[in-house]
CSV table of C-alpha atoms in Angstrom, one decimal:
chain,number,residue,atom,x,y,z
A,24,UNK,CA,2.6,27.7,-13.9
A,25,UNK,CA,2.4,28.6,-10.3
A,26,UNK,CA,-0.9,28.5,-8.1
A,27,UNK,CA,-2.4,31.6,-7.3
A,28,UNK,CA,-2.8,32.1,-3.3
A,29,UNK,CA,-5.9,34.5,-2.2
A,30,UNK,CA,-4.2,37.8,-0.7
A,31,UNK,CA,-5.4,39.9,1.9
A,32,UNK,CA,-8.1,37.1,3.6
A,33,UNK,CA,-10.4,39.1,5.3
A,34,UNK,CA,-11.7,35.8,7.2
A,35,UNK,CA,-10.0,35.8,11.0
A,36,UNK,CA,-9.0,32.7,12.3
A,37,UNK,CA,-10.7,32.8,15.6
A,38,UNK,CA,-13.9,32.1,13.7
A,39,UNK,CA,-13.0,28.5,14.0
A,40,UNK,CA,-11.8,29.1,18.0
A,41,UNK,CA,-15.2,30.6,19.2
A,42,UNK,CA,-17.3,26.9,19.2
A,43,UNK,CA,-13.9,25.3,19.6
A,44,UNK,CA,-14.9,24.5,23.3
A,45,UNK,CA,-18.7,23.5,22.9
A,46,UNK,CA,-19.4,20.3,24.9
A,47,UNK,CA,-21.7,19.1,23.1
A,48,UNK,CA,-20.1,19.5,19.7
A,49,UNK,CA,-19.0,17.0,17.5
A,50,UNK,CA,-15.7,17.8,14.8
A,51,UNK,CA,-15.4,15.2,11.8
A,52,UNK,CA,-13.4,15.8,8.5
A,53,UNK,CA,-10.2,14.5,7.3
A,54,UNK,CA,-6.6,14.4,6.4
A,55,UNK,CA,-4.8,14.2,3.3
A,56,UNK,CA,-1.5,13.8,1.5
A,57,UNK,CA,-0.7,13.6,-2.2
A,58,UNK,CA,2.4,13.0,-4.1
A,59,UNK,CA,1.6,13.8,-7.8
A,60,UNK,CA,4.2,13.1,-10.8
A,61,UNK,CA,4.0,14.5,-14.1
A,62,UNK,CA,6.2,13.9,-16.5
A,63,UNK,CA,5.0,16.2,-19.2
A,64,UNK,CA,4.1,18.8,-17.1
A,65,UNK,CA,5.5,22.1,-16.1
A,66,UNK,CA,4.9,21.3,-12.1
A,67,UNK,CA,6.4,18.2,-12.7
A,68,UNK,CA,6.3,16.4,-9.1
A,69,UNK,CA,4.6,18.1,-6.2
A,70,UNK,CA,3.5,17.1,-2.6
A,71,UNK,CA,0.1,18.6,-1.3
A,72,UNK,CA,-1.2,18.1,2.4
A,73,UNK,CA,-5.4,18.4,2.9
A,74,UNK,CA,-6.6,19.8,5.7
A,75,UNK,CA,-11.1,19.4,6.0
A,76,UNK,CA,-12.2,19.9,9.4
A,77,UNK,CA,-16.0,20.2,10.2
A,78,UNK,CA,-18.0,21.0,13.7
A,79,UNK,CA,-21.6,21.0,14.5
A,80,UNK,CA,-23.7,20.6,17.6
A,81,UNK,CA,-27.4,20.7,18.9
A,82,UNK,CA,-27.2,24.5,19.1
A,83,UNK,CA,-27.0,25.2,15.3
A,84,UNK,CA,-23.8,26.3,15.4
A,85,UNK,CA,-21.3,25.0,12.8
A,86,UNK,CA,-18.2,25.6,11.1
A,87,UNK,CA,-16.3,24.6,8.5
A,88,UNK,CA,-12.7,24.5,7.3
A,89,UNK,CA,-10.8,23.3,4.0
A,90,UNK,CA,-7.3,24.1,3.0
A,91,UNK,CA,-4.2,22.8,1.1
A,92,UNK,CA,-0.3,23.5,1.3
A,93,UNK,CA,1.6,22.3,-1.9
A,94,UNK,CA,5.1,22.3,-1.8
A,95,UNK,CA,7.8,21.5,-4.9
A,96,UNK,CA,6.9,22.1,-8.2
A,97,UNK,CA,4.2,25.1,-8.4
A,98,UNK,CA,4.2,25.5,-4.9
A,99,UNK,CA,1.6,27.6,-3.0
A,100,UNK,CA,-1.0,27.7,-0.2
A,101,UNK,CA,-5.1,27.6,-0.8
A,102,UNK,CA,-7.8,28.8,1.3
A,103,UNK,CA,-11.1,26.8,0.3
A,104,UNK,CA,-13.6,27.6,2.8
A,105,UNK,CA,-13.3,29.1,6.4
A,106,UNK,CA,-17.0,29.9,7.2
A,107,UNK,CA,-19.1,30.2,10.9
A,108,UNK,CA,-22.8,29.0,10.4
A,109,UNK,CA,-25.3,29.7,13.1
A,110,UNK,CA,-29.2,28.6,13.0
A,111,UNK,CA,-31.8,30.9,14.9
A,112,UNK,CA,-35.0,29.5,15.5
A,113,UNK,CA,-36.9,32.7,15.6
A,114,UNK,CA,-40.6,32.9,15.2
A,115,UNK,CA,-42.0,33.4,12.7
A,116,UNK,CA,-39.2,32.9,10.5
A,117,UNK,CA,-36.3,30.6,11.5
A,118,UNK,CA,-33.3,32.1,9.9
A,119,UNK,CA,-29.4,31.1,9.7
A,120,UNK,CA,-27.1,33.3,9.2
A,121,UNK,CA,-22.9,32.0,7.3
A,122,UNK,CA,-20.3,34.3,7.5
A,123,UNK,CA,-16.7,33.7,6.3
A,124,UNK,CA,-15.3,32.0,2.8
A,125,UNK,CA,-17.9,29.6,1.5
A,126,UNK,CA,-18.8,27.9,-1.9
A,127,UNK,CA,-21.5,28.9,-3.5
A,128,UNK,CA,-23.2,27.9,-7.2
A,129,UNK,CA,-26.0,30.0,-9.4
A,130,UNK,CA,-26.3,32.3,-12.0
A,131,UNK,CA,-22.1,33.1,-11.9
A,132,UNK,CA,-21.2,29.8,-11.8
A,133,UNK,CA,-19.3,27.9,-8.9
A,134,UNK,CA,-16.9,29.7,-7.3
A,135,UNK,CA,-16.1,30.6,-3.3
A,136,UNK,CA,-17.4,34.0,-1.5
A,137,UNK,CA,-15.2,36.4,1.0
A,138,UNK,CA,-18.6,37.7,2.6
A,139,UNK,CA,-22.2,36.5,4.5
A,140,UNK,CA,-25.3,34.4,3.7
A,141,UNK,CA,-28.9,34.8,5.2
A,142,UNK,CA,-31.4,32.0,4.6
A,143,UNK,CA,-34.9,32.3,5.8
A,144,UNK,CA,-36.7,28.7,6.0
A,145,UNK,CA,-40.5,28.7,6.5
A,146,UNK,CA,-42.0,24.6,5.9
A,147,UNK,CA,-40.9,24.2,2.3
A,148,UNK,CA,-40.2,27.8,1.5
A,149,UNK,CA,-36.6,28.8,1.1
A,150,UNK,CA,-35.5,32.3,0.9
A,151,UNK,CA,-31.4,33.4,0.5
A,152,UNK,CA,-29.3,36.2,0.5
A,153,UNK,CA,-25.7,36.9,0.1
A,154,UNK,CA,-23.1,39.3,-0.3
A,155,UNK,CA,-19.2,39.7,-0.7
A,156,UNK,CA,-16.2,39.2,-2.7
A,157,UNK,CA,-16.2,36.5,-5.3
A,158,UNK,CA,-12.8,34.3,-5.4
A,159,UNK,CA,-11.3,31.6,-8.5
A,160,UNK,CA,-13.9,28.7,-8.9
A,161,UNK,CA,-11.6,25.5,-9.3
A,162,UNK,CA,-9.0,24.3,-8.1
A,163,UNK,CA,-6.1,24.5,-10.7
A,164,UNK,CA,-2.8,26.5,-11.5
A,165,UNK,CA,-3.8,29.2,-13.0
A,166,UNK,CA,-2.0,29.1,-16.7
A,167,UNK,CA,0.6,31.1,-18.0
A,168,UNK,CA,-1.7,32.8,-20.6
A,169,UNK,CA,-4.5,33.4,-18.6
A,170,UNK,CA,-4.2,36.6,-15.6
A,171,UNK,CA,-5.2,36.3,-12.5
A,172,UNK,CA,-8.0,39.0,-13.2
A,173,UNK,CA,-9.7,36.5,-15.8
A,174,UNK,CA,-9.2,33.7,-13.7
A,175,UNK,CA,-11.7,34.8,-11.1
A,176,UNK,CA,-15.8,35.3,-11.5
A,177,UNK,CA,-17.1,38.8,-12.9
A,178,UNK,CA,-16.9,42.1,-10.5
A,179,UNK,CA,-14.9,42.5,-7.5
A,180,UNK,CA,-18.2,42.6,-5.5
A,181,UNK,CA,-21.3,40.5,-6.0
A,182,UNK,CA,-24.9,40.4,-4.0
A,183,UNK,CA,-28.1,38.4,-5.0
A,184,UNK,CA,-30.7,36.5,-4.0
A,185,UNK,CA,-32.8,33.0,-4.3
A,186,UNK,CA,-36.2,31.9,-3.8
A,187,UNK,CA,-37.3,28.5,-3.5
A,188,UNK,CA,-40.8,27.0,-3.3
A,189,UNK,CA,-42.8,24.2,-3.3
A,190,UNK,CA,-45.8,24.1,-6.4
A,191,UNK,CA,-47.9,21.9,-4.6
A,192,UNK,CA,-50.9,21.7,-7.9
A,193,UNK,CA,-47.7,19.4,-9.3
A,194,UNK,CA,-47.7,17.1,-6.4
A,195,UNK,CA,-50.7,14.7,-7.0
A,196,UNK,CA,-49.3,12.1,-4.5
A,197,UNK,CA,-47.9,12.5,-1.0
A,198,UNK,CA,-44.1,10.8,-2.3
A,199,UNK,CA,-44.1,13.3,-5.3
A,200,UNK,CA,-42.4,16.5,-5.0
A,201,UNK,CA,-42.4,19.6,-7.2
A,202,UNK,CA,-39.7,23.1,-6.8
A,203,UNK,CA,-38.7,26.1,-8.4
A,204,UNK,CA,-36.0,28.5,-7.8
A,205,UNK,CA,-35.3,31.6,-8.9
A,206,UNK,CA,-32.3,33.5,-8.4
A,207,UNK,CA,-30.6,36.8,-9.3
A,208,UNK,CA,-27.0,37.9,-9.3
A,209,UNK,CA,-25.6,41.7,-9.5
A,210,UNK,CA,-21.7,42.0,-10.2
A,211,UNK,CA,-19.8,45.0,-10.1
A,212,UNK,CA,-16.5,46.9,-9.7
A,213,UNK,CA,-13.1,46.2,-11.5
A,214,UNK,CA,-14.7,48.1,-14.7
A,215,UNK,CA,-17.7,45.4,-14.6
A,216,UNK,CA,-21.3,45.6,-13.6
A,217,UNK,CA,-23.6,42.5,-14.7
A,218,UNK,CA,-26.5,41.1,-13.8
A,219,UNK,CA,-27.6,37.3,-13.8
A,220,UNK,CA,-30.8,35.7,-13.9
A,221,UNK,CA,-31.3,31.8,-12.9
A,222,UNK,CA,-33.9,29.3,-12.6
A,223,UNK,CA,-34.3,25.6,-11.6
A,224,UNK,CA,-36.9,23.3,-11.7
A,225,UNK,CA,-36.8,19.6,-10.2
A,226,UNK,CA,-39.9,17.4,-10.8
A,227,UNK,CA,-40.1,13.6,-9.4
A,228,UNK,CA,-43.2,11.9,-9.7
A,229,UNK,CA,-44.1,8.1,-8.6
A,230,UNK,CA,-46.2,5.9,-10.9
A,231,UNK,CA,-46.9,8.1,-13.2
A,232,UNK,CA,-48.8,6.5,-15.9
A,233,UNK,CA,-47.6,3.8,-18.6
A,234,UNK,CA,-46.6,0.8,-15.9
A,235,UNK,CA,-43.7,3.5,-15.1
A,236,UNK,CA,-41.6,3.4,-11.6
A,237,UNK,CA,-40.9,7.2,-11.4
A,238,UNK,CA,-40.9,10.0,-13.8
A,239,UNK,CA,-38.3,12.8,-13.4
A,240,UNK,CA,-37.8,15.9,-15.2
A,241,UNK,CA,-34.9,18.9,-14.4
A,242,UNK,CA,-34.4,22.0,-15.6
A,243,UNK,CA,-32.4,25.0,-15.5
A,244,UNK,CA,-31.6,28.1,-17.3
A,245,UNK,CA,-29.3,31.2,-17.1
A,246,UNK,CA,-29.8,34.9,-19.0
A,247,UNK,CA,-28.1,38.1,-19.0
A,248,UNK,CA,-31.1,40.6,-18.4
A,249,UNK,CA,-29.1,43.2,-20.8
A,250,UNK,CA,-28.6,40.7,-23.0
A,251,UNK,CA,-30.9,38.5,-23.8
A,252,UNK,CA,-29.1,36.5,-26.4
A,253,UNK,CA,-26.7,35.0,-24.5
A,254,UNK,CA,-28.5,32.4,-22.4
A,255,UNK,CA,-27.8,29.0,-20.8
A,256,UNK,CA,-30.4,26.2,-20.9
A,257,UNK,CA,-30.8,22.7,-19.6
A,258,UNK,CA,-33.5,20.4,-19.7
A,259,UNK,CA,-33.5,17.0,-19.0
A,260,UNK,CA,-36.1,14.2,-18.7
A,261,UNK,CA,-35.7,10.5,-17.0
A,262,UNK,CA,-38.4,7.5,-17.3
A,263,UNK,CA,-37.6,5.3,-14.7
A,264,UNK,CA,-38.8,1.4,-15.6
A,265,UNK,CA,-37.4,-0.4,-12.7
A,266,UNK,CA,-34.9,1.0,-10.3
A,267,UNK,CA,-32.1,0.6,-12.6
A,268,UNK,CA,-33.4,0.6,-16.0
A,269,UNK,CA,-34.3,3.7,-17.6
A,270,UNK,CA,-34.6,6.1,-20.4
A,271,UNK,CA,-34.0,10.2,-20.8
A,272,UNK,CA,-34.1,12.7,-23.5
A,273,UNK,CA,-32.0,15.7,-23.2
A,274,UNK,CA,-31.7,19.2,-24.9
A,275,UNK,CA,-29.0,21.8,-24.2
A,276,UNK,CA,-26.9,24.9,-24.8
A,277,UNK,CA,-23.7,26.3,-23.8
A,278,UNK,CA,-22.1,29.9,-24.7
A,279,UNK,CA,-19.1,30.7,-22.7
A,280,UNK,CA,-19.1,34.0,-21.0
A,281,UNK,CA,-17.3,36.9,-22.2
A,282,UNK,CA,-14.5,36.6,-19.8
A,283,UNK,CA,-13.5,33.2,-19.6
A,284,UNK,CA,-13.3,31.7,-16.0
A,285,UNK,CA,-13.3,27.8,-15.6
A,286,UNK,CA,-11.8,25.0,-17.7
A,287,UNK,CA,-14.8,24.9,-19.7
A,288,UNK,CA,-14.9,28.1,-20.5
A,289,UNK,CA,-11.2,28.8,-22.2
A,290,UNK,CA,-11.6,25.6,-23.6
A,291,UNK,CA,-15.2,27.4,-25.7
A,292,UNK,CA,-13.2,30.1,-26.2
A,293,UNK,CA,-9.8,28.9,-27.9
A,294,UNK,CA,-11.4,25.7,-30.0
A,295,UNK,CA,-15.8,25.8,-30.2
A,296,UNK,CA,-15.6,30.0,-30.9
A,297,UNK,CA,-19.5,30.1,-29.9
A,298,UNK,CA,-22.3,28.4,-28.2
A,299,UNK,CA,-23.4,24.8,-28.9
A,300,UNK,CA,-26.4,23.4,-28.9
A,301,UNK,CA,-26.7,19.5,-27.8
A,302,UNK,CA,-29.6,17.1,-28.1
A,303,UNK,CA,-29.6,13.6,-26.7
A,304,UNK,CA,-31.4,10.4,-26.0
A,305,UNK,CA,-30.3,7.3,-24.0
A,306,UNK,CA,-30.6,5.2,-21.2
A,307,UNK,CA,-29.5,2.4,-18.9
A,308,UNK,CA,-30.3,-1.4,-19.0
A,309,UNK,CA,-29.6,-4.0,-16.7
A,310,UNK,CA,-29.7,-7.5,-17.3
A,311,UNK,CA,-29.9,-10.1,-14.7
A,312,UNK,CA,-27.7,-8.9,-11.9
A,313,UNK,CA,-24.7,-8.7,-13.6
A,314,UNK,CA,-24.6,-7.2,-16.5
A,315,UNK,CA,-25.4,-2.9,-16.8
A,316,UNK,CA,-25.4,-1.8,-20.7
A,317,UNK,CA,-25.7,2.2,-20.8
A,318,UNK,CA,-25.7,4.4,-24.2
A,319,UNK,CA,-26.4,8.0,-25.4
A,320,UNK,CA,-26.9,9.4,-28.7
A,321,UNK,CA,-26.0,13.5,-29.6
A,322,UNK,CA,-26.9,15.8,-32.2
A,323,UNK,CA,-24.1,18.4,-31.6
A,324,UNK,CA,-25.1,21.9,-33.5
A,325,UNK,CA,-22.9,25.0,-33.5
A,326,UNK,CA,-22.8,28.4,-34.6
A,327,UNK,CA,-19.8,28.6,-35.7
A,328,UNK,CA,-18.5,25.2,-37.5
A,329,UNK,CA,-19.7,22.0,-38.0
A,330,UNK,CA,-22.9,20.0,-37.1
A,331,UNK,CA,-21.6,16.4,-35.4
A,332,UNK,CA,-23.5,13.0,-34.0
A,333,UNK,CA,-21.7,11.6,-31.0
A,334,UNK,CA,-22.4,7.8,-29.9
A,335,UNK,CA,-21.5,6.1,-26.8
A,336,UNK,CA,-22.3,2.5,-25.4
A,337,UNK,CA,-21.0,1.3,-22.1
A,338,UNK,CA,-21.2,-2.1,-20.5
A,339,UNK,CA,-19.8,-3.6,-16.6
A,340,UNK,CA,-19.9,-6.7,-15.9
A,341,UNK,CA,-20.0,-7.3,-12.3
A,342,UNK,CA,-19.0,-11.4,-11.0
A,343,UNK,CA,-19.9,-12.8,-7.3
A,344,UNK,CA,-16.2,-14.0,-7.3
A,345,UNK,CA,-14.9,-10.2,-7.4
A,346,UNK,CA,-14.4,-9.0,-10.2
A,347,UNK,CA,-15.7,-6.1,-12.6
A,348,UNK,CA,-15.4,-5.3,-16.5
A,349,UNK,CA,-15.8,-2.0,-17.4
A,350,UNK,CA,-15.8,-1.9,-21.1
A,351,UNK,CA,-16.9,1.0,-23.8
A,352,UNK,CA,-16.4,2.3,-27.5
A,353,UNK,CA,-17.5,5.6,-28.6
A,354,UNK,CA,-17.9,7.4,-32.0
A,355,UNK,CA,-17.6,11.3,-33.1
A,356,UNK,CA,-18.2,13.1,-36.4
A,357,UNK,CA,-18.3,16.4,-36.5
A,358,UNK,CA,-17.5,18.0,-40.2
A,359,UNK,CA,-14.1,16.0,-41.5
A,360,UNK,CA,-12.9,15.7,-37.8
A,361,UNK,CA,-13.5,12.1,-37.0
A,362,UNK,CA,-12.8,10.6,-33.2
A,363,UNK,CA,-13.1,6.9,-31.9
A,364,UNK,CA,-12.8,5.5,-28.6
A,365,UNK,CA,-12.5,2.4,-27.0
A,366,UNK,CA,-11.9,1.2,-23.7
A,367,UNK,CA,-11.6,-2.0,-21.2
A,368,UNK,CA,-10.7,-1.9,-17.7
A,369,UNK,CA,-10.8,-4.8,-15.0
A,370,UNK,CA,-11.3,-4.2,-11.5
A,371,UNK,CA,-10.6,-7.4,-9.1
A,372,UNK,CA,-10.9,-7.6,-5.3
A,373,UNK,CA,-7.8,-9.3,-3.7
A,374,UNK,CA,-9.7,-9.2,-0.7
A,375,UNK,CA,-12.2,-7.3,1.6
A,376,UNK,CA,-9.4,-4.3,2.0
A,377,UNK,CA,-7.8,-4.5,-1.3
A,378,UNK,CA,-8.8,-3.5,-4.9
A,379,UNK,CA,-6.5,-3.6,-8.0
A,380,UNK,CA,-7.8,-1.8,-11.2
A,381,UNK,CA,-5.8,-2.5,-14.6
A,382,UNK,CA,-7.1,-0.4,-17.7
A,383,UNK,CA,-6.5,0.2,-21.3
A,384,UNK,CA,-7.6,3.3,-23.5
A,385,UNK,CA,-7.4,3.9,-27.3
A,386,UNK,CA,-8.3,6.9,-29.2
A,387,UNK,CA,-7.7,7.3,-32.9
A,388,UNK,CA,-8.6,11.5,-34.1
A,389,UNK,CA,-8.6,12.3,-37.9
A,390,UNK,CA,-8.9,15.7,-38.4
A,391,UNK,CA,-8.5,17.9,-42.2
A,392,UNK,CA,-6.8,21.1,-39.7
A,393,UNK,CA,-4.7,19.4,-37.1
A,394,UNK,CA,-2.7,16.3,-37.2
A,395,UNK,CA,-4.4,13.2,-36.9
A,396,UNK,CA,-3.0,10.9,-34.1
A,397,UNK,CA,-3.6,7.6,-31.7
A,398,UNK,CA,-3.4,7.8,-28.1
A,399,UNK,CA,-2.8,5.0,-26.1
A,400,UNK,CA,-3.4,5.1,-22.4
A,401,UNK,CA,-2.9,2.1,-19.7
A,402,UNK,CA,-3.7,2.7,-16.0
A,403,UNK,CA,-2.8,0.8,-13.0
A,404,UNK,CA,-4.2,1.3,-9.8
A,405,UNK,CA,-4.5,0.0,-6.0
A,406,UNK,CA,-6.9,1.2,-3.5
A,407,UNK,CA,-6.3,-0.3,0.5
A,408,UNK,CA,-8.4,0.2,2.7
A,409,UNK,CA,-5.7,0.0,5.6
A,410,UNK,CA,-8.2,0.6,8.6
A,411,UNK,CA,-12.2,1.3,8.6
A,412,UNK,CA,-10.8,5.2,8.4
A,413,UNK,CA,-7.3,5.1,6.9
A,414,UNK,CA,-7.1,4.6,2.8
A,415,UNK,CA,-4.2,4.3,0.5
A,416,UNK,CA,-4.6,4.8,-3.5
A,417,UNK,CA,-1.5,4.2,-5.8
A,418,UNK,CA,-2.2,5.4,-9.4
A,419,UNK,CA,0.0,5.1,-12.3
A,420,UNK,CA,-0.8,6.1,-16.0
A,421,UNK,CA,1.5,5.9,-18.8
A,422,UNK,CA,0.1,7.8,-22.1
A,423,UNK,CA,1.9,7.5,-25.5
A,424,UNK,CA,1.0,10.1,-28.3
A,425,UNK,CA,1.8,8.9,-31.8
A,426,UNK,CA,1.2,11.8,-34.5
A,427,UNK,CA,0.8,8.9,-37.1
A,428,UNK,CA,-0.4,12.2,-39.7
A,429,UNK,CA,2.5,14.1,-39.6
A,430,UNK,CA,4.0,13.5,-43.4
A,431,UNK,CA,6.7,16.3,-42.2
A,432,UNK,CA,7.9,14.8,-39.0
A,433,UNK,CA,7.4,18.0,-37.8
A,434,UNK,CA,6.0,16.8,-34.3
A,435,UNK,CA,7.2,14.9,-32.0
A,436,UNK,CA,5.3,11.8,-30.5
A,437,UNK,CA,4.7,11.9,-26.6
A,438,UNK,CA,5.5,9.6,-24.2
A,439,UNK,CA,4.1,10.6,-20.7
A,440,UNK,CA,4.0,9.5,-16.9
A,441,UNK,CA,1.7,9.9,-14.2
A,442,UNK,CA,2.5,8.2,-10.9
A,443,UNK,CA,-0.2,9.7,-7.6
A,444,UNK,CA,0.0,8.5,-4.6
A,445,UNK,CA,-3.0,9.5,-2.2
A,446,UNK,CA,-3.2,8.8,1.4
A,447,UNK,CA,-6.6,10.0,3.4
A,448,UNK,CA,-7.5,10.0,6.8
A,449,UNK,CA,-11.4,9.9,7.7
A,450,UNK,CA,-11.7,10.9,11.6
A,451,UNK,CA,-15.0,10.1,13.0
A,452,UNK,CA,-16.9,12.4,15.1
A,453,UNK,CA,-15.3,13.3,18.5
A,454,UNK,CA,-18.3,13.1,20.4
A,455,UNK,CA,-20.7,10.6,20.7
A,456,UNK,CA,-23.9,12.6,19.6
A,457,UNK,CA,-23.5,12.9,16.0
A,458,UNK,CA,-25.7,16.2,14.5
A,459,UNK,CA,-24.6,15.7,11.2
């Protein structure tokens, strides 16, 4: 399994060199090193070193830089973003103008772009455009039985566009706020041409009506202008009682793209075999100060397979001596395929620095097709805050796999290991003017 590297950058390095010398800048960012251990995996132990530095100053000029060198098992070198940002305040229209690797997120997913961004900002109206070659999305070794080609978004070029505006008829108070954005995304090359079309909304009003706090409501969606059919939706709306009590209703649906690029996506692919539709209510509730209950209920429907009904509840318990209980049990049946959960961690400050965290997971999966099985997970882990900008994290997990269904003894129960070790340095800004 070994991590792909990005060939042929076309991002120079003296991008980060030409505001290097700015007096008036200021740099912030960190360091980081990581010692992962798996024992079931094919990398097996690995040590990564992060690299995120950041510059800015009064001028509008900016860059950015984000990399990672992994050495031992599925070793490799990653670029994450190398970008030069400059702001231009030109009247009428104020413009910036990125140029380099940088992330981006619409109608294509999230992924990271070899190429240039032009936003126009005029008061609350934003307009973007970009251009350039589209890289992987996530972070991950790419797997044996996936190719690099499908690991990466559609197209070996992409260019598109966003607009985003105020609708100030939904804005009865001066604290409420109201936007749309609408976006469209053309792909093509490597035998692929594909267009995307997004939208967002994002509504918050205060004091709505009913003796409510704040009302908000999001949504999004995603279409493929040649076809129709396969669309992405997302709606969600949050009734806000008090500051942390509240209620939301939810309705969504999924359908993995043709090619399958993230996680999410293969995972569609090999096991769902179609889009799924979810609906969902819940809510938080807190009690005195130091209790928090939280819950959800889900109709899951599919077009291929069974209907299901998830249910989740989720309680912490927070003391003034130091210490936290996270506790939770959760239910799913879908068809024959049955899955519990339950869980119970507690988190206890040794002192002001120093935080130990012991947890314990169950799940129990009955299943007519695969084997049902109970998988036990306990988790230690110790977080030290060394100085104000030096942190240490220990982590260990142990994970046993018990195949409790197998009448044949065909499979083998799994006992696994996972020991990280995390070490991060937080460097303030260099400068005393901070234009963050």
């Amino acid at each position: 399994m070994p991590l792909r590297v990005s060939q042929n950058s076309s991002i120079p390095f003296f991008l980060l060199m030409l505001s290097a010398g700015h007096a008036s800048a200021v740099v912030f960012g960190s360091l980081e090193a990581r010692y992962e251990s798996h024992s079931d995996d094919k990398c097996k132990s690995y040590f990564e070193q992060w690299v995120n530095l950041n510059q800015k100053d009064n001028s509008g000029l900016s860059w950015g830089f984000m990399g990672m060198n992994r050495s031992g098992g599925c070793g490799g070198q990653q670029l994450q973003h190398l970008f030069m940002s400059k702001k231009f305040a030109a009247a009428p229209l104020p413009f910036q103008i990125t140029a380099g690797r940088f992330e981006r997120m619409d109608g294509g997913g999230f992924y990271t772009l070899d190429g240039f961004g032009l936003k126009w900002r005029v008061n609350d109206i934003e307009l973007e455009t970009y251009a350039g070659t589209p890289k992987r999305t996530e972070l991950y070794p790419t797997p044996s039985n996936t190719s690099a080609k499908k690991d990466s978004p559609s197209g070996n070029h992409v260019a598109g566009f966003s607009l985003r505006t105020p609708i100030a008829g939904l804005a009865k108070r001066t604290d409420d706020r109201a936007f749309f954005k609408l976006g469209f995304r053309h792909a093509w090359g490597g035998k692929v041409t594909e267009n995307r079309l997004d939208g967002t909304f994002t509504g918050i009003w205060q004091q709505p009506a009913f003796g409510l706090k704040s009302f908000h409501l999001d949504a999004s969606f995603t279409l493929q202008p040649e076809d129709m059919a396969r669309k992405i939706y997302d709606v969600q709306a949050r009734a806000y009682f008090t500051r942390h009590n509240h209620i939301y209703l939810r309705t969504r649906k999924y359908e993995p793209p043709r090619e399958p690029v993230t996680f999410l996506d293969r995972y569609y692919h090999n096991y769902n075999r179609g889009p799924q539709r979810i609906k969902a209510i819940g809510g938080n509730l807190r009690l005195a100060k130091t209790i928090d209950l939280s819950g959800h209920r889900r109709h899951i429907s599919r077009e291929f397979g069974k209907d299901g009904i998830s249910t989740d509840i989720r309680g912490v318990f927070n003391s003034h001596k130091g210490w936290r209980i996270h506790a939770g049990i959760g239910k799913l049946d879908v068809g024959k395929e049955k899955k519990r959960t339950w869980q119970l961690a507690l988190e206890y400050n040794l002192n002001s620095r120093l935080m130990l965290r012991l947890g314990r997971s169950y799940i129990k999966e009955d299943s007519a097709l695969l084997v049902p099985k109970r998988v036990t997970a306990t988790e230690l882990q110790l977080r030290w805050m060394i100085t104000h900008s030096l942190h240490l994290s220990l982590q260990g997990e142990k994970i046993d796999v018990d195949y409790y269904g197998d009448r044949f003894g065909i499979l083998e129960d799994i006992d696994a290991d996972h020991i990280s070790l995390r070490l991060i340095y937080q460097f303030p800004a260099l400068k005393k003017a901070d234009y963050r």
